[in-house]
Structure formats: structure tokens, C-alpha cells
Coordinates of C-alpha atoms in Angstrom, one line a residue:
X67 CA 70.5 244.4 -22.3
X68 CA 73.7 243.7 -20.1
X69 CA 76.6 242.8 -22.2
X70 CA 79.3 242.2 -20.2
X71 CA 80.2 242.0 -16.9
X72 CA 82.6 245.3 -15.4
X73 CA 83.4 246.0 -11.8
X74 CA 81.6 248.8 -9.4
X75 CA 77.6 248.6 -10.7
X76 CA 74.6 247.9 -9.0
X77 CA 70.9 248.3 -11.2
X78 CA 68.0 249.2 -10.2
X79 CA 64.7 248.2 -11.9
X80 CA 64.9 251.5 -14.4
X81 CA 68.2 250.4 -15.4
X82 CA 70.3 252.9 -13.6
X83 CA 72.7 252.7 -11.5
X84 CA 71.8 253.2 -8.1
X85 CA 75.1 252.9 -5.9
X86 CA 78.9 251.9 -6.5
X87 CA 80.0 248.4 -4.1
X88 CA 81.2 245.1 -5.7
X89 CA 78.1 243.9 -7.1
X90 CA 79.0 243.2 -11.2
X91 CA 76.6 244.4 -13.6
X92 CA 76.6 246.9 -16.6
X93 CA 73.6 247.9 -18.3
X94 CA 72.9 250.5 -21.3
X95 CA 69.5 250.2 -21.5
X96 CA 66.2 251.0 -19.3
X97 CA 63.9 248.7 -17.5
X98 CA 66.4 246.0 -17.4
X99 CA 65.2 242.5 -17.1
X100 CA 68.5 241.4 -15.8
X101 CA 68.6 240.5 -12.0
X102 CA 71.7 242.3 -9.8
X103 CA 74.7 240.0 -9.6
X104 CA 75.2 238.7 -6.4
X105 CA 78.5 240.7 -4.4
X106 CA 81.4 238.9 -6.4
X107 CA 83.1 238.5 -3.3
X108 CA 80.6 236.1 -2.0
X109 CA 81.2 234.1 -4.7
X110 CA 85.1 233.9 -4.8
X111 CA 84.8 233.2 -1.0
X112 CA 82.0 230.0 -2.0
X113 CA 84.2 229.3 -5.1
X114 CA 87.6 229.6 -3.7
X115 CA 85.9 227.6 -0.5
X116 CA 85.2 224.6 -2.8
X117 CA 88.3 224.5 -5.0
X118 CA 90.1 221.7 -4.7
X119 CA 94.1 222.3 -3.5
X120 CA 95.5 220.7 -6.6
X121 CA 99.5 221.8 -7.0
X122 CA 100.4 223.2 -10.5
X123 CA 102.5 220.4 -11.3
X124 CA 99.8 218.2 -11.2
X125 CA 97.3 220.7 -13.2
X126 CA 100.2 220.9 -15.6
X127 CA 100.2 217.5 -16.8
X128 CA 96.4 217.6 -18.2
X129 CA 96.0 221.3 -19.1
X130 CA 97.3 225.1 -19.4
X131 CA 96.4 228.4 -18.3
X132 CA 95.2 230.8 -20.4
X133 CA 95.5 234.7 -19.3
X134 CA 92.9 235.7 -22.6
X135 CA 91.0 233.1 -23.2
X136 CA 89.3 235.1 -26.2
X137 CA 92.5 234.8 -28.0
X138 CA 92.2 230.7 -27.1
X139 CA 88.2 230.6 -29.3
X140 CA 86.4 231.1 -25.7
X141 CA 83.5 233.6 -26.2
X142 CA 84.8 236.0 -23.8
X143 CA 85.8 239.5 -23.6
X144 CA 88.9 240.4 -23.8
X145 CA 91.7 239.6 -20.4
X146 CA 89.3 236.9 -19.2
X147 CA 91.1 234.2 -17.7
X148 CA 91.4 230.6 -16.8
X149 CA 92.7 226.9 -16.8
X150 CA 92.0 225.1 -19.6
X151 CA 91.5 221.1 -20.3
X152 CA 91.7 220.1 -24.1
X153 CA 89.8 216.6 -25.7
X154 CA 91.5 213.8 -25.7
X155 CA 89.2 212.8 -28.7
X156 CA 88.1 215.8 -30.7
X157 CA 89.5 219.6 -30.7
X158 CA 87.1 220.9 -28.3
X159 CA 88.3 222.9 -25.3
X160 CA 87.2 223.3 -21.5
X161 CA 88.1 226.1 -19.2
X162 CA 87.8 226.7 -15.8
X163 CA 87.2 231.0 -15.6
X164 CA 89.3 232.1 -12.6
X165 CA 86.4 234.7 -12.2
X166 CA 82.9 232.8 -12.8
X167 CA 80.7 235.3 -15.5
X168 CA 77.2 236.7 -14.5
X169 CA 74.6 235.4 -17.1
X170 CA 71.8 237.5 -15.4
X171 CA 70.6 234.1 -13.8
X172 CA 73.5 232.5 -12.4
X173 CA 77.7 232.8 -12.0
X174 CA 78.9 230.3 -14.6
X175 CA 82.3 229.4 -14.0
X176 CA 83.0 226.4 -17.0
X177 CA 82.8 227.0 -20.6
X178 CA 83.4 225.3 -23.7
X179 CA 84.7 226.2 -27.2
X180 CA 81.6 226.5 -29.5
X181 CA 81.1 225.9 -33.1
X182 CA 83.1 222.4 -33.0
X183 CA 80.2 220.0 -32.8
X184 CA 82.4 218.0 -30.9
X185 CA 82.3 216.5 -27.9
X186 CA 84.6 217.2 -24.8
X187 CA 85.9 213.7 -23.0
X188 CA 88.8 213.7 -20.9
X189 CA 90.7 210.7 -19.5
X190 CA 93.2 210.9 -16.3
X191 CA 95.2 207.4 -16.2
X192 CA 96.6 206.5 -12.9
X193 CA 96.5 203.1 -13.8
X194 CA 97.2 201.6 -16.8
X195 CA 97.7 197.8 -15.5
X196 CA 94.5 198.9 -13.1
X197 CA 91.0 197.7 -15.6
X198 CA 88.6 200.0 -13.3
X199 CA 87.5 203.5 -14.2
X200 CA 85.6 206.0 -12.6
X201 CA 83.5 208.2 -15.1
X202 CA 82.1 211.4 -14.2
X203 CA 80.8 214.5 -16.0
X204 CA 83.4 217.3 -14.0
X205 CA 86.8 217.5 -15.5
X206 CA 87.9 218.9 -12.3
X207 CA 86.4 215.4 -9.9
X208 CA 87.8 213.3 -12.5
X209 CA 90.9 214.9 -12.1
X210 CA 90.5 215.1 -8.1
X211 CA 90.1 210.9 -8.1
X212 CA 93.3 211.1 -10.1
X213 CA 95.4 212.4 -7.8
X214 CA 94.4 209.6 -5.3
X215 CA 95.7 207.0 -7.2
X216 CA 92.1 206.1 -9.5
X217 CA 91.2 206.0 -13.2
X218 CA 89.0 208.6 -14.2
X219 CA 86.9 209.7 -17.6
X220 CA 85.6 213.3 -17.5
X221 CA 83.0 214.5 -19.7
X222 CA 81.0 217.9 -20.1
X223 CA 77.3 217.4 -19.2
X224 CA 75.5 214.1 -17.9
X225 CA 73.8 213.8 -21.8
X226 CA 77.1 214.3 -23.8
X227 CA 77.2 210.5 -22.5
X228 CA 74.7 209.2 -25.1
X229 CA 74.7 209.8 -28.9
X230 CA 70.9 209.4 -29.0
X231 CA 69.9 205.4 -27.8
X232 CA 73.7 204.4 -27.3
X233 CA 76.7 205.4 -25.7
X234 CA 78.7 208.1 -27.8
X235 CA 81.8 206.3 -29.8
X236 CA 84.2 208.3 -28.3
X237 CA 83.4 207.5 -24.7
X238 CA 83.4 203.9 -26.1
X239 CA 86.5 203.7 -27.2
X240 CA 88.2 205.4 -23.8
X241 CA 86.2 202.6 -21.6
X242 CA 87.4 199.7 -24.1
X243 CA 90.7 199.0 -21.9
X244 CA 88.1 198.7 -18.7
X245 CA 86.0 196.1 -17.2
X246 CA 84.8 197.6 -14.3
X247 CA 83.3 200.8 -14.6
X248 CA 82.3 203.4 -11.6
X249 CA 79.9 205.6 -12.3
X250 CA 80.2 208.6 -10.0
X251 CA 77.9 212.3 -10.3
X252 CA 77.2 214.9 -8.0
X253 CA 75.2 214.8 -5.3
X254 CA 72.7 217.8 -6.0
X255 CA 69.8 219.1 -3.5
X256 CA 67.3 219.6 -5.2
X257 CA 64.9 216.4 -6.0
X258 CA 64.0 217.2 -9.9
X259 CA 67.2 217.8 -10.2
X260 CA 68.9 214.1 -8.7
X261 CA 66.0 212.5 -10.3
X262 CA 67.1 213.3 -14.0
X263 CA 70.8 212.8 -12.6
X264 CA 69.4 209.3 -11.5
X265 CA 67.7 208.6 -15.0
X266 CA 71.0 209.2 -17.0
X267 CA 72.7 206.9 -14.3
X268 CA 70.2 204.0 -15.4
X269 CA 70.5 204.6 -18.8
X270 CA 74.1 204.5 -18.6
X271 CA 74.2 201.3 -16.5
X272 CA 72.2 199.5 -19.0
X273 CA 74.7 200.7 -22.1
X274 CA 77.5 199.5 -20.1
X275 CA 76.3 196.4 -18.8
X276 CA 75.1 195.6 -22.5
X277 CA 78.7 196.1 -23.9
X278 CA 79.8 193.0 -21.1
X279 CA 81.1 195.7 -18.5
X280 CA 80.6 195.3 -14.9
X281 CA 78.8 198.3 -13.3
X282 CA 79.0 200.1 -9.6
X283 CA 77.7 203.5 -8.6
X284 CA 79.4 205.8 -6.6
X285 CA 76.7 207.2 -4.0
X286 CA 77.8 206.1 -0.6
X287 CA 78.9 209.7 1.0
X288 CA 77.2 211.8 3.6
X289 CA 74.8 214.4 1.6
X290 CA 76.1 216.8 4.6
X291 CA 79.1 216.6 2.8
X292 CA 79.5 218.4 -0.5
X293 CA 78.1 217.5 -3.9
X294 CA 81.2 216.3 -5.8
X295 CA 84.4 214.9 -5.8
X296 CA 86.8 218.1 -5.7
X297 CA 84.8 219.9 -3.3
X298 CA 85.0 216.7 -1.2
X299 CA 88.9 216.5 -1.3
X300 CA 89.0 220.3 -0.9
X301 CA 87.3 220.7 2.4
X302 CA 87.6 216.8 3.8
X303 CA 90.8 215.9 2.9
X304 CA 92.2 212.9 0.6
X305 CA 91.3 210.2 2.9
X306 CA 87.5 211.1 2.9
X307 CA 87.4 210.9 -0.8
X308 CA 89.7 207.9 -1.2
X309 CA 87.1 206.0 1.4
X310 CA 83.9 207.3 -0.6
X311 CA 85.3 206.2 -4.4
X312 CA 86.4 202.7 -2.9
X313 CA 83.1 201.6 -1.4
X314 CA 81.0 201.8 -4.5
X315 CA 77.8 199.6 -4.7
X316 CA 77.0 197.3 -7.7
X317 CA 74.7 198.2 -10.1
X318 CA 72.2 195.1 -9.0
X319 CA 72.0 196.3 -5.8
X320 CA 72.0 200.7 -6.7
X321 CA 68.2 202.1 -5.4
X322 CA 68.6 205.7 -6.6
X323 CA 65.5 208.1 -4.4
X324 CA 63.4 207.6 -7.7
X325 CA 62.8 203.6 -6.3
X326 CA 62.9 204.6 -2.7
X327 CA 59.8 204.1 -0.9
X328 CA 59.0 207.0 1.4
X329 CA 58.4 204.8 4.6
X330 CA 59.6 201.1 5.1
X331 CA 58.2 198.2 3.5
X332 CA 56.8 194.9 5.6
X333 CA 59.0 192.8 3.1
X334 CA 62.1 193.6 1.0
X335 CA 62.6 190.9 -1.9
X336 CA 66.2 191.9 -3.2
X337 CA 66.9 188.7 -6.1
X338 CA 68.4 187.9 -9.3
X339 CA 65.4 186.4 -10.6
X340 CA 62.1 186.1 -8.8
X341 CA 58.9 184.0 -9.8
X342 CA 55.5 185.2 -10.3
X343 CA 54.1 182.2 -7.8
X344 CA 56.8 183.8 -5.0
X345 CA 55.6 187.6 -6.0
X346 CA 52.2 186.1 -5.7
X347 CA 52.5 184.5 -2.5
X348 CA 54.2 187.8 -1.0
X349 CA 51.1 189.9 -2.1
X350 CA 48.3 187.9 -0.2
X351 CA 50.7 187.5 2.9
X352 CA 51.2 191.2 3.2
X353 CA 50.0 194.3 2.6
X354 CA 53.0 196.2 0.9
X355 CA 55.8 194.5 -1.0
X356 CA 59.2 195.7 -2.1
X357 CA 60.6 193.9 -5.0
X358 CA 64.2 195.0 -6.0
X359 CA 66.3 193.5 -8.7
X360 CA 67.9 193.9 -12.0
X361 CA 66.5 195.0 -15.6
X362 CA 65.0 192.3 -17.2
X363 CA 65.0 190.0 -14.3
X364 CA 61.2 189.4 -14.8
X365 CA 59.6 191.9 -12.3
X366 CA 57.2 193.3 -14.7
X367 CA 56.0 189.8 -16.1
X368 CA 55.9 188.6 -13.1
X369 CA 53.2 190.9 -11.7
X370 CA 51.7 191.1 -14.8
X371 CA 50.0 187.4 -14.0
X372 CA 49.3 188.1 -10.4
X373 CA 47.2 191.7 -10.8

């Protein structure tokens, strides 16, 4: 089975190699279930493509670069390289590789120290007299709204959020000097995928608006764009980005596509609080209904006496 990644191999399905180009992959062993790596130039070209123009005075105030990231706790082979972000709340360690890693799936380019337990949670103050934040789960768009002036909160993976049923303590206590809070994720393209990036976005509203904090999501940007914040400023410029975190839309009023209806409604009902006589009436005036508004605003109660 492939064990690490070296230069100038391509595998065919004995497990041999088959030709020398820039495709990475090194195998010992035969009938290899490992797919080819992709040419490692078309990925620099779509990684270097993407990567946001940050100076390295500005990358220098919230990390260093590591040329051995082994040597750092990263399980890694040896001269592997890459920036790396450390936890403002634990001793767990983020790197960006300057060369993304074949897995035999996928090019990973983001790994994090393992055995710690520990959560990684990074936050980029612009701001300090400023009580919004923008919270987001890539170090690198958190740190690509910083440099436009915002408060951002970086954390790895949408789940590292939660500590089971409530938000993790450490995330807590970094959001405890904000009352606004943005919540901003990628844009992905794939349905299942946006739809479980859309479920932790609800379950992370709710937390936050429990705690007293005022809530807007940041999903106002042309999909033809790119998926997230760096890529954004990378390939669209500053102002782009800085007109896409500063038109967010509240919470009460955030339909993600997992409460979109596929074609348009007769009636749209967008309240606060609607009664179960006014849901009722609605029904026997039309044939479809869409009713919009808030957890625990009484939708469900309210149908429940009309059906």
C-alpha cells in the first residue's frame, strides 16, 4: 500500500510502474487499490489559482512557517513544508502544506496536530471596540475578512463548533466580547454536501441566539463566484469580498436550499408570529402556502389544529 508520496511515478492496476511524468504516487506492493494522483501540476496551478495574495507581514502576525513540519508534531515525512496557525485556546496546531498530500482519494492540503484532543479555534481581531464577529470554519477566510478591516473566529471543521448539544466552551468564551455574530461557510456544489453545511448553520443559530446574541448569515454572493472567502479575495479582489461580508441577512429571514421550494409559491407568509386561524384561512384560499418564520414562532402548532 502507498506510503508516501515521491515525485516521477505513475501505477498501473498491477502495481507497477508504467511511465515516468509528474503524476505522484509510490507503491511497493501489487494490485494496488490506490487510484493515480492526479498531475501535481494541475493542482499547484488550481491551488496556487485560489490562494489568496496575503503579504508575509500580515501572515506573520497570526502564524510561522515551518520548512519540516515532522520536526513541528505534523504526521509527515520528513522536508514537508508549510504555514502554520497555532490555538488561541488549546496547544493544537494547523498547517497549511505548501505541497497538498495524495491520500489515494483526494490532495489534502490542511492538517492538524493529532493526539491533543484539543480543539483548534483561532481568533483575528480587527476590532476590538467593533462587537461583530464573523465565524467561519477556514483559518485562511477568517484570516482573509481580517485583512479587510472585520472580526473573525476560525475553527477546523463545521462540527468542532458543538461539544455534543451546545456550543464548545472555548468557542464560547472567544464570542463573549460580541453581540452580533456572522456566520459565514463555504459555498459547496454539491447538494448533500450544502445541506449538512446548512444543518450545522441552524444548529448554530439556535445556540447563539439562545446565549442572547444576534444572528446573520453570510450567503449573499454569486455561486459563479468561488466557494469561500480567500478564494473570493484572491481572484475578485478586496472590494468583492468587503461587499459580500457586509450585506449579511438576519437569521429570521435566512432560507438555506433545505426550505426552498423548488417552484414559487401562490402566497409567501414571512412573520414573527403567525396564528393558526391566519394559517387556516391561507390553506382554504389557496392551493400551496409558504410559511417562513423563526424557531418556535408557532408554525408547527399552528398547523397542527388546521390538518
Amino acid at each position: 500500500m502507498p506510503t508516501e508520496i515521491l515525485k516521477a511515478t505513475l501505477i498501473n492496476d498491477e502495481g507497477s510502474i508504467t511511465k515516468n511524468n509528474n503524476n505522484l504516487l509510490l507503491t511497493d506492493t501489487k494490485n494496488c487499490s490506490y487510484k493515480p494522483a492526479p498531475s501535481i501540476s494541475k493542482v499547484r496551478d488550481k491551488r496556487n489559482r485560489i490562494r489568496p495574495g496575503f503579504t508575509e507581514a500580515q501572515l506573520n502576525k497570526f502564524s510561522t512557517y515551518s520548512s519540516n513540519l515532522k520536526k513541528d508534531g505534523f504526521t509527515v515525512r520528513e522536508g514537508v513544508s508549510g504555514r502554520v496557525f497555532k490555538s488561541d485556546t488549546s496547544n493544537c496546531y494547523l498547517t497549511r502544506l505548501d505541497t497538498p498530500i495524495w491520500t489515494g482519494k483526494f490532495y489534502q492540503r490542511y492538517l492538524q496536530t493529532e493526539g491533543t484532543g484539543e480543539r483548534f479555534f483561532k481568533h483575528f481581531a480587527a476590532n476590538t471596540t467593533n462587537k461583530e464577529v464573523i465565524v467561519t470554519e477556514g483559518v485562511y477566510d477568517a484570516f482573509a475578512a481580517w485583512t479587510l478591516g472585520f472580526n473573525a473566529i476560525a475553527y477546523s471543521g463545521i462540527p468542532g463548533a458543538f461539544d455534543k448539544a451546545e456550543l464548545h466552551q472555548d468557542l464560547e468564551k472567544l464570542l463573549s466580547d460580541y453581540d452580533s455574530i456572522s456566520i459565514g461557510f463555504d459555498i459547496d456544489t454539491s447538494v448533500d454536501k450544502q445541506l449538512h453545511v446548512e444543518h450545522h448553520i441552524y444548529k448554530l443559530t439556535k445556540l447563539l441566539r439562545k446565549s442572547g446574541k444576534q444572528v446573520r448569515i453570510v450567503d449573499v454572493w454569486d455561486k459563479q463566484l468561488d466557494k469561500d472567502f480567500s478564494a473570493i479575495l484572491a481572484n475578485h479582489g478586496a472590494d468583492t469580498l468587503k461587499g459580500i461580508l457586509e450585506a449579511t441577512t438576519p437569521s429570521k429571514d435566512w432560507v438555506g436550499i433545505s426550505a426552498s421550494c423548488a417552484y414559487t409559491p401562490t402566497v409567501v407568509e414571512n412573520s414573527e408570529y403567525i396564528s393558526e386561524g391566519k394559517i387556516l384561512e391561507l390553506v382554504l384560499k389557496y392551493s400551496d402556502v409558504f410559511v417562513q418564520a423563526p424557531m418556535g414562532a408557532g408554525k408547527a402548532f399552528s398547523l397542527s389544529c388546521v390538518l
